[in-house]
mmCIF file of C-alpha atoms in Angstrom:
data_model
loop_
_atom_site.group_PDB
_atom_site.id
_atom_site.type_symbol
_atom_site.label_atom_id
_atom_site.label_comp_id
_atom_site.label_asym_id
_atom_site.label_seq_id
_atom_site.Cartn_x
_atom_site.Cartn_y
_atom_site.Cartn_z
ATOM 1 C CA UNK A 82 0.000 0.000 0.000
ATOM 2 C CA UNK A 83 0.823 3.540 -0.406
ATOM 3 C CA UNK A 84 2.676 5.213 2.228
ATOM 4 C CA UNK A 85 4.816 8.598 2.899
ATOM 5 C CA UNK A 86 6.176 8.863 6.316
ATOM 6 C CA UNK A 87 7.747 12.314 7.089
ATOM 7 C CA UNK A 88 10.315 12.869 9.696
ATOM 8 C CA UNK A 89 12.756 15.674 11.101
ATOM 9 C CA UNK A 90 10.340 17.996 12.902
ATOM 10 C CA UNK A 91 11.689 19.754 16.082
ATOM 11 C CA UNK A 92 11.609 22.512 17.701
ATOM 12 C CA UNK A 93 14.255 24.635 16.140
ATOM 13 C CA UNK A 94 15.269 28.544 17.185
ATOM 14 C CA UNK A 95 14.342 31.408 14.915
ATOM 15 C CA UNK A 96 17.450 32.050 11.960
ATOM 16 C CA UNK A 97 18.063 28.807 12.255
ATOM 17 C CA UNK A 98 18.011 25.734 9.650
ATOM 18 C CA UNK A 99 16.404 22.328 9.707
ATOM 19 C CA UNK A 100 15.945 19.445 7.382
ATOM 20 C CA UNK A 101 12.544 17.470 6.973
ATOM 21 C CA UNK A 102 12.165 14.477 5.107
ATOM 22 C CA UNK A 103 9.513 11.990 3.713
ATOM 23 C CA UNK A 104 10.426 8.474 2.782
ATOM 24 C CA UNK A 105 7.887 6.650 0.019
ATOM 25 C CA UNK A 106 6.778 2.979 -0.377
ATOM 26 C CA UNK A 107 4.218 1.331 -2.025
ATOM 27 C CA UNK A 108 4.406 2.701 -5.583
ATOM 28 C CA UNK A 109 6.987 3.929 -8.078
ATOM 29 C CA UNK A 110 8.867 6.653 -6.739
ATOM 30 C CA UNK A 111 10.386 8.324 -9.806
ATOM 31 C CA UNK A 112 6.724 8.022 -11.438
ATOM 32 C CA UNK A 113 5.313 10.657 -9.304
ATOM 33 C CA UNK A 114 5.879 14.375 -8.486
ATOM 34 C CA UNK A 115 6.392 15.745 -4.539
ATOM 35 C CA UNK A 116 4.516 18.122 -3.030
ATOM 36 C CA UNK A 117 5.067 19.797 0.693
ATOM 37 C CA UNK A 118 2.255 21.700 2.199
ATOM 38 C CA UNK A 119 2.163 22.729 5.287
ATOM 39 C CA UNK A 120 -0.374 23.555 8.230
ATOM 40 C CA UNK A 121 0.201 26.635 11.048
ATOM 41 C CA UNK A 122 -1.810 25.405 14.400
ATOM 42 C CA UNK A 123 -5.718 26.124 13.822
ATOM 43 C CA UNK A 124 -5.130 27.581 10.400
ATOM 44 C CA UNK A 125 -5.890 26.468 6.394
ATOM 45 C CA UNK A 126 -3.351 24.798 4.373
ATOM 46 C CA UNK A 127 -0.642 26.448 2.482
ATOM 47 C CA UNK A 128 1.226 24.399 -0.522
ATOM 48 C CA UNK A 129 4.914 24.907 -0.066
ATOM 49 C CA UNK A 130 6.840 23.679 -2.882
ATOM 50 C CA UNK A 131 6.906 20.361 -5.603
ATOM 51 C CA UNK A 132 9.518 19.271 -7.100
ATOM 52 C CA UNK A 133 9.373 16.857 -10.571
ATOM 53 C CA UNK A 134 9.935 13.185 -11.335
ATOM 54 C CA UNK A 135 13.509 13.757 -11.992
ATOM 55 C CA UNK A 136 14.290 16.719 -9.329
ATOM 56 C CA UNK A 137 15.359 19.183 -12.391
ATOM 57 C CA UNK A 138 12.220 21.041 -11.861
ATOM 58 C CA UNK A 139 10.860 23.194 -8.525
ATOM 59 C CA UNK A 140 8.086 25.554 -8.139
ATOM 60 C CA UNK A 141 8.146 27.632 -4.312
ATOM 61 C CA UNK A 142 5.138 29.598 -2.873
ATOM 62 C CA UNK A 143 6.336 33.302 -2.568
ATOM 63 C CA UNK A 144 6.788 32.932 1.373
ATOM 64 C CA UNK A 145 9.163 30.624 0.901
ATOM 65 C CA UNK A 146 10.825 31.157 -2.102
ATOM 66 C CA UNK A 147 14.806 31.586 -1.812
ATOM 67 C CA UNK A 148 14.773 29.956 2.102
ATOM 68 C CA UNK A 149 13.542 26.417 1.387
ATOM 69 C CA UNK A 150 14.561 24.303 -0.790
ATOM 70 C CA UNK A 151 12.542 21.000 -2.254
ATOM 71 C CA UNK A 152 14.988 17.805 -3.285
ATOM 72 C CA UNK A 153 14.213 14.108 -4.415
ATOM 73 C CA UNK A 154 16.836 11.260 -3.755
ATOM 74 C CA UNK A 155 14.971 8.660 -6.133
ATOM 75 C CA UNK A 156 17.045 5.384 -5.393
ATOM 76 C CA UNK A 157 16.254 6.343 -1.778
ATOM 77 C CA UNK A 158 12.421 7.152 -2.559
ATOM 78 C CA UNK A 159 13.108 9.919 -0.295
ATOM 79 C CA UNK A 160 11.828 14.009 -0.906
ATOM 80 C CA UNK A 161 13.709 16.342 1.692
ATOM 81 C CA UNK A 162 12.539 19.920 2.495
ATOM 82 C CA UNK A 163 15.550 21.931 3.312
ATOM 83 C CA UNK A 164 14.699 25.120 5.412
ATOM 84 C CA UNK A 165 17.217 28.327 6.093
ATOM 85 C CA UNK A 166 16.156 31.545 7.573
ATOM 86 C CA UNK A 167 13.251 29.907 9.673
ATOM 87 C CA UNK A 168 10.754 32.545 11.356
ATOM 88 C CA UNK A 169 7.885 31.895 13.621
ATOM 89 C CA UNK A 170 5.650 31.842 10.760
ATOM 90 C CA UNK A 171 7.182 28.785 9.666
ATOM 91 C CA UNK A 172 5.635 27.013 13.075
ATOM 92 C CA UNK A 173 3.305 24.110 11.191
ATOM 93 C CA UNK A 174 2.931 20.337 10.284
ATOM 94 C CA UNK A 175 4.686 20.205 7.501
ATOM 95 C CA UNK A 176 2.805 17.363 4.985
ATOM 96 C CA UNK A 177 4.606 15.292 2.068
ATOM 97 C CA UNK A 178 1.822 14.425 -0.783
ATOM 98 C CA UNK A 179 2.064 12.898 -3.936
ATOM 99 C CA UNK A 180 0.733 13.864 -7.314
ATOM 100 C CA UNK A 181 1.198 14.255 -11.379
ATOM 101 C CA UNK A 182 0.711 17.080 -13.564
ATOM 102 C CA UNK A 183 -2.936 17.474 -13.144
ATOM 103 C CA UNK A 184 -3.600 16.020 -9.645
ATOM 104 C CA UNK A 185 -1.747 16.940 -6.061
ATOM 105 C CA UNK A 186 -1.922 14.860 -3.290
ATOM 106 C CA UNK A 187 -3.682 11.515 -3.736
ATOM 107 C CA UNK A 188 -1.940 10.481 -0.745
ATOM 108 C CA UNK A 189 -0.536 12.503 1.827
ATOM 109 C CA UNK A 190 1.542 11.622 5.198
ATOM 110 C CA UNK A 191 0.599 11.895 8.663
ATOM 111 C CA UNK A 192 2.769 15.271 8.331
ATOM 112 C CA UNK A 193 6.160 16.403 11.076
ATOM 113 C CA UNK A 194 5.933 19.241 12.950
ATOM 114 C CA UNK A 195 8.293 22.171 13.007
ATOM 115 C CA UNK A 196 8.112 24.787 16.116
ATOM 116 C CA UNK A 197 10.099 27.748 15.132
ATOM 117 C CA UNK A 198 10.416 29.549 18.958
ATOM 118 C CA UNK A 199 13.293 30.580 20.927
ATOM 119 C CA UNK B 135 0.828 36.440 -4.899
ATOM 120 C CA UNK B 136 -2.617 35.027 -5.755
ATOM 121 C CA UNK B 137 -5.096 34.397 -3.997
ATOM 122 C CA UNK B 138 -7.543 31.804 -3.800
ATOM 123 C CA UNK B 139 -10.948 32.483 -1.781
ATOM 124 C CA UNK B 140 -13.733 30.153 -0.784
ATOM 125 C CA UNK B 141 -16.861 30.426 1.818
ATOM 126 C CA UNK B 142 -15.165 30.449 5.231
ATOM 127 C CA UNK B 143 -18.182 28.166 6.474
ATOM 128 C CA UNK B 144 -21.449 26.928 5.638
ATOM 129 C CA UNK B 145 -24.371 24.870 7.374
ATOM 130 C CA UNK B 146 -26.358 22.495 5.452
ATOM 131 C CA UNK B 147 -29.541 19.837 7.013
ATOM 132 C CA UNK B 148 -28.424 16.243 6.413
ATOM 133 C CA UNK B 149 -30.182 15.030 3.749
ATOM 134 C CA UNK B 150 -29.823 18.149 1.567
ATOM 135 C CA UNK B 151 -27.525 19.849 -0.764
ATOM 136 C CA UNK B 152 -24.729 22.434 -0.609
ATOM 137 C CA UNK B 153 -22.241 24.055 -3.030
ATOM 138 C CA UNK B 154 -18.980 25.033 -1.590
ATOM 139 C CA UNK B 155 -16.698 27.609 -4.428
ATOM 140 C CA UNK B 156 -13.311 28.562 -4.836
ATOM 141 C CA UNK B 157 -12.337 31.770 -6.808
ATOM 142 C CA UNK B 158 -9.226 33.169 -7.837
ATOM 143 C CA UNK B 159 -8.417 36.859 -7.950
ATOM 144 C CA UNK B 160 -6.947 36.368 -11.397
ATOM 145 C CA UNK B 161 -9.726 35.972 -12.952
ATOM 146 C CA UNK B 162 -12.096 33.035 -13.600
ATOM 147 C CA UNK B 163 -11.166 29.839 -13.156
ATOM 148 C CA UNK B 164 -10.435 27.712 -16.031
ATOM 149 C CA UNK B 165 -9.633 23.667 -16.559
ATOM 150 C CA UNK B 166 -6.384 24.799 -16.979
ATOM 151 C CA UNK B 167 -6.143 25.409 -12.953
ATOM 152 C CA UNK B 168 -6.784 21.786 -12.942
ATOM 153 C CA UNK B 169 -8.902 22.881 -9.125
ATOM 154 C CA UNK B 170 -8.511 19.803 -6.389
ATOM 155 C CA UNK B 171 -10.521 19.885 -3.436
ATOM 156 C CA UNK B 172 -9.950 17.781 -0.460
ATOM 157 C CA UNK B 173 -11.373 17.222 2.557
ATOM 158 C CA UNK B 174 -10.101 17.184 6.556
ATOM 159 C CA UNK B 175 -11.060 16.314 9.669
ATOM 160 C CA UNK B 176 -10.103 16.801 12.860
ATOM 161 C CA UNK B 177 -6.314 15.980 13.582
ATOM 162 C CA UNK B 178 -6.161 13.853 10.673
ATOM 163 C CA UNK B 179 -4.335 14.762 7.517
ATOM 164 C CA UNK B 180 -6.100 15.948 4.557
ATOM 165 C CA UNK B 181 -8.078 13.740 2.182
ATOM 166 C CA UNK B 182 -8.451 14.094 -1.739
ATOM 167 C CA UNK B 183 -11.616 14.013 -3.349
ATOM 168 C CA UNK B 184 -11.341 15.497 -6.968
ATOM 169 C CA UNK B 185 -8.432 16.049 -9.019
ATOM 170 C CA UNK B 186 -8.904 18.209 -12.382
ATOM 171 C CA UNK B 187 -12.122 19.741 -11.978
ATOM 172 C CA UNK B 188 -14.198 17.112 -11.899
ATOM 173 C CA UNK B 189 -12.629 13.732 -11.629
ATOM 174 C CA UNK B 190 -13.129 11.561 -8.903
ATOM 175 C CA UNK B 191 -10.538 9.234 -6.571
ATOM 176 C CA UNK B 192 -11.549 5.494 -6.162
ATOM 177 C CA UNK B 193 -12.746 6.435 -2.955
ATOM 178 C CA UNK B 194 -14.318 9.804 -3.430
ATOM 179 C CA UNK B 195 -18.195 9.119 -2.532
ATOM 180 C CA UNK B 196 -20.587 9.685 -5.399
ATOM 181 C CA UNK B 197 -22.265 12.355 -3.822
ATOM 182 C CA UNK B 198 -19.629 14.879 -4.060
ATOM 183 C CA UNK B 199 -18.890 16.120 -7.747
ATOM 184 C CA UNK B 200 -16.935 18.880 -8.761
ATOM 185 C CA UNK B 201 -16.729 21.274 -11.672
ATOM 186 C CA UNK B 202 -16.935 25.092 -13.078
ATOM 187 C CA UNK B 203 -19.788 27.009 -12.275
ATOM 188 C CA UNK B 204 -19.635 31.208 -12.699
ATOM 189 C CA UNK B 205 -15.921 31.452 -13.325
ATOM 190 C CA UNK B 206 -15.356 29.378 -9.905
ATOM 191 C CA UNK B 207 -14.309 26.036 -9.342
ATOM 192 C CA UNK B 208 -16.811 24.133 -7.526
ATOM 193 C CA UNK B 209 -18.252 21.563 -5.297
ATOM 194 C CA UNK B 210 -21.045 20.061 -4.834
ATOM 195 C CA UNK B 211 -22.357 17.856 -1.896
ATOM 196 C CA UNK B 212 -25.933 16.354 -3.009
ATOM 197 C CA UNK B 213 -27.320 13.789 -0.259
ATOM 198 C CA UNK B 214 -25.041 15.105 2.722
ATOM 199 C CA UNK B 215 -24.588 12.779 5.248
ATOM 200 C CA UNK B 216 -23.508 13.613 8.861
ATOM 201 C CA UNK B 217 -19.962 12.387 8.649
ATOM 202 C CA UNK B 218 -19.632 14.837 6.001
ATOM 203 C CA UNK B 219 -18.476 17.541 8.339
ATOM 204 C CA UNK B 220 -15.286 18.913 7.833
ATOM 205 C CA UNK B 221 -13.362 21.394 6.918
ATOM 206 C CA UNK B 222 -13.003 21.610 2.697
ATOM 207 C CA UNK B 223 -9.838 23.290 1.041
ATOM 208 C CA UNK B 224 -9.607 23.477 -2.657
ATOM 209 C CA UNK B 225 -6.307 24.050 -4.621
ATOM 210 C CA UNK B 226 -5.447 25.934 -7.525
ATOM 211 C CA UNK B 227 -2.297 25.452 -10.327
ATOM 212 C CA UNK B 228 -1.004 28.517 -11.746
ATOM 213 C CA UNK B 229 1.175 27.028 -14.095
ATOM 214 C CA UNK B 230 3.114 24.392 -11.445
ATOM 215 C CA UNK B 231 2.760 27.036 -8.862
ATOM 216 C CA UNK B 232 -0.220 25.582 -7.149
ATOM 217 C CA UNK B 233 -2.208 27.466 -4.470
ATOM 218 C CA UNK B 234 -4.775 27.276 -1.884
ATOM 219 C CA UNK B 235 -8.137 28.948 -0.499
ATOM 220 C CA UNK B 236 -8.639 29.499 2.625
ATOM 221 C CA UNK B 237 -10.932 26.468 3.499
ATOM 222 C CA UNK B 238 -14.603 26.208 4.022
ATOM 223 C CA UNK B 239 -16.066 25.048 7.567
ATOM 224 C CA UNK B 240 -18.799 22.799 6.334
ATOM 225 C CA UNK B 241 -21.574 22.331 9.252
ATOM 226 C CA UNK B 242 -24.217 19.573 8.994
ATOM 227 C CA UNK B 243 -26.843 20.328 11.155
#
């Protein structure tokens, strides 16, 4: 069965970096684009980043554009989330989803937390 | 950066039916924004229900349906059922870029 099991969350001081992750089984890795969304406590969700079958292409939302950065290790069916500059407003579950071009996130982890706080 | 608005809640009477939209404040939504709407409960991660409009997941229920209506994406809950209460968040693509609304508190009551 499908599965995507993130890990990494913390709590983690403001300026500061940290690395999430979210290892895939179940299904053919390299057929499927990666999505990370995240969810602030009580609040919507907010799409983060995807990155394509291969890892060549990346697409950010504007809040985090130029501090995170979206990577795929295929022979490890792994997608990382690599996050510098953190701010309070980074404080969420962070989700790993799967998709294709015209669908996002058939199935979706049970999501890491990250508490940015000093 | 865009943004992507829907109903912040709504109450519908089990039994009956209830429309839930998403617009975008680029204009009207198209099939090319290839809208997704999925659905979450409480302390559970989110669950898909229609990918590309319209099209439904294996497991999507029959009474949900999706599609344009007025330049919005939309969807439609015909039959609601109490377990149907949730919170509903649809998602836009803006050319891989992919966005979205705030959610819609749905309350069957």
């Amino acid at each position: 069965q499908v599965q995507l099991v993130e890990s990494g969350g913390g709590v983690v001081q403001p300026g500061r970096s940290l690395r999430v992750s979210c290892v895939a089984s179940g299904f053919t890795f390299s057929d499927y684009i990666l999505h990370w969304v995240r969810q602030a406590p009580g609040k919507g969700l907010e799409w983060v980043a995807v990155v394509s079958f291969d890892g060549t292409i990346k697409y950010y939302a504007d809040s985090v554009k130029g501090r995170f950065t979206i990577s795929r290790d295929n022979p490890k069916n792994t997608v990382y989330l690599q996050m510098n500059s953190l701010t309070t407003e980074d404080t969420a579950v962070y989700y790993c989803a799967r998709g294709y071009d015209i669908l996002t996130g058939d199935y979706w982890g049970q999501g890491t937390l990250v508490t940015v706080s000093s | 950066q865009t943004v992507v608005t829907q109903e912040p809640s709504l109450t519908v009477s089990p039994g009956g039916t209830v429309t839930l939209t998403c617009a975008s404040s680029t204009g009207a939504v198209t099939t090319g924004n290839y809208s997704n709407w999925f659905q979450q409960k409480p302390g559970q991660a989110p669950r898909a229900l229609i990918y590309s409009t319209s099209n439904k997941h294996s497991w999507t229920p029959a009474r949900f349906s999706g599609s344009l209506l007025g330049g919005k994406a939309a969807l439609t809950l015909s039959g609601v059922q109490p377990e149907d209460e949730a919170d509903y968040y649809c998602l836009l693509d803006f050319g891989g870029v992919r966005v979205f609304g705030g959610g819609t508190k749905l309350t069957v009551l």
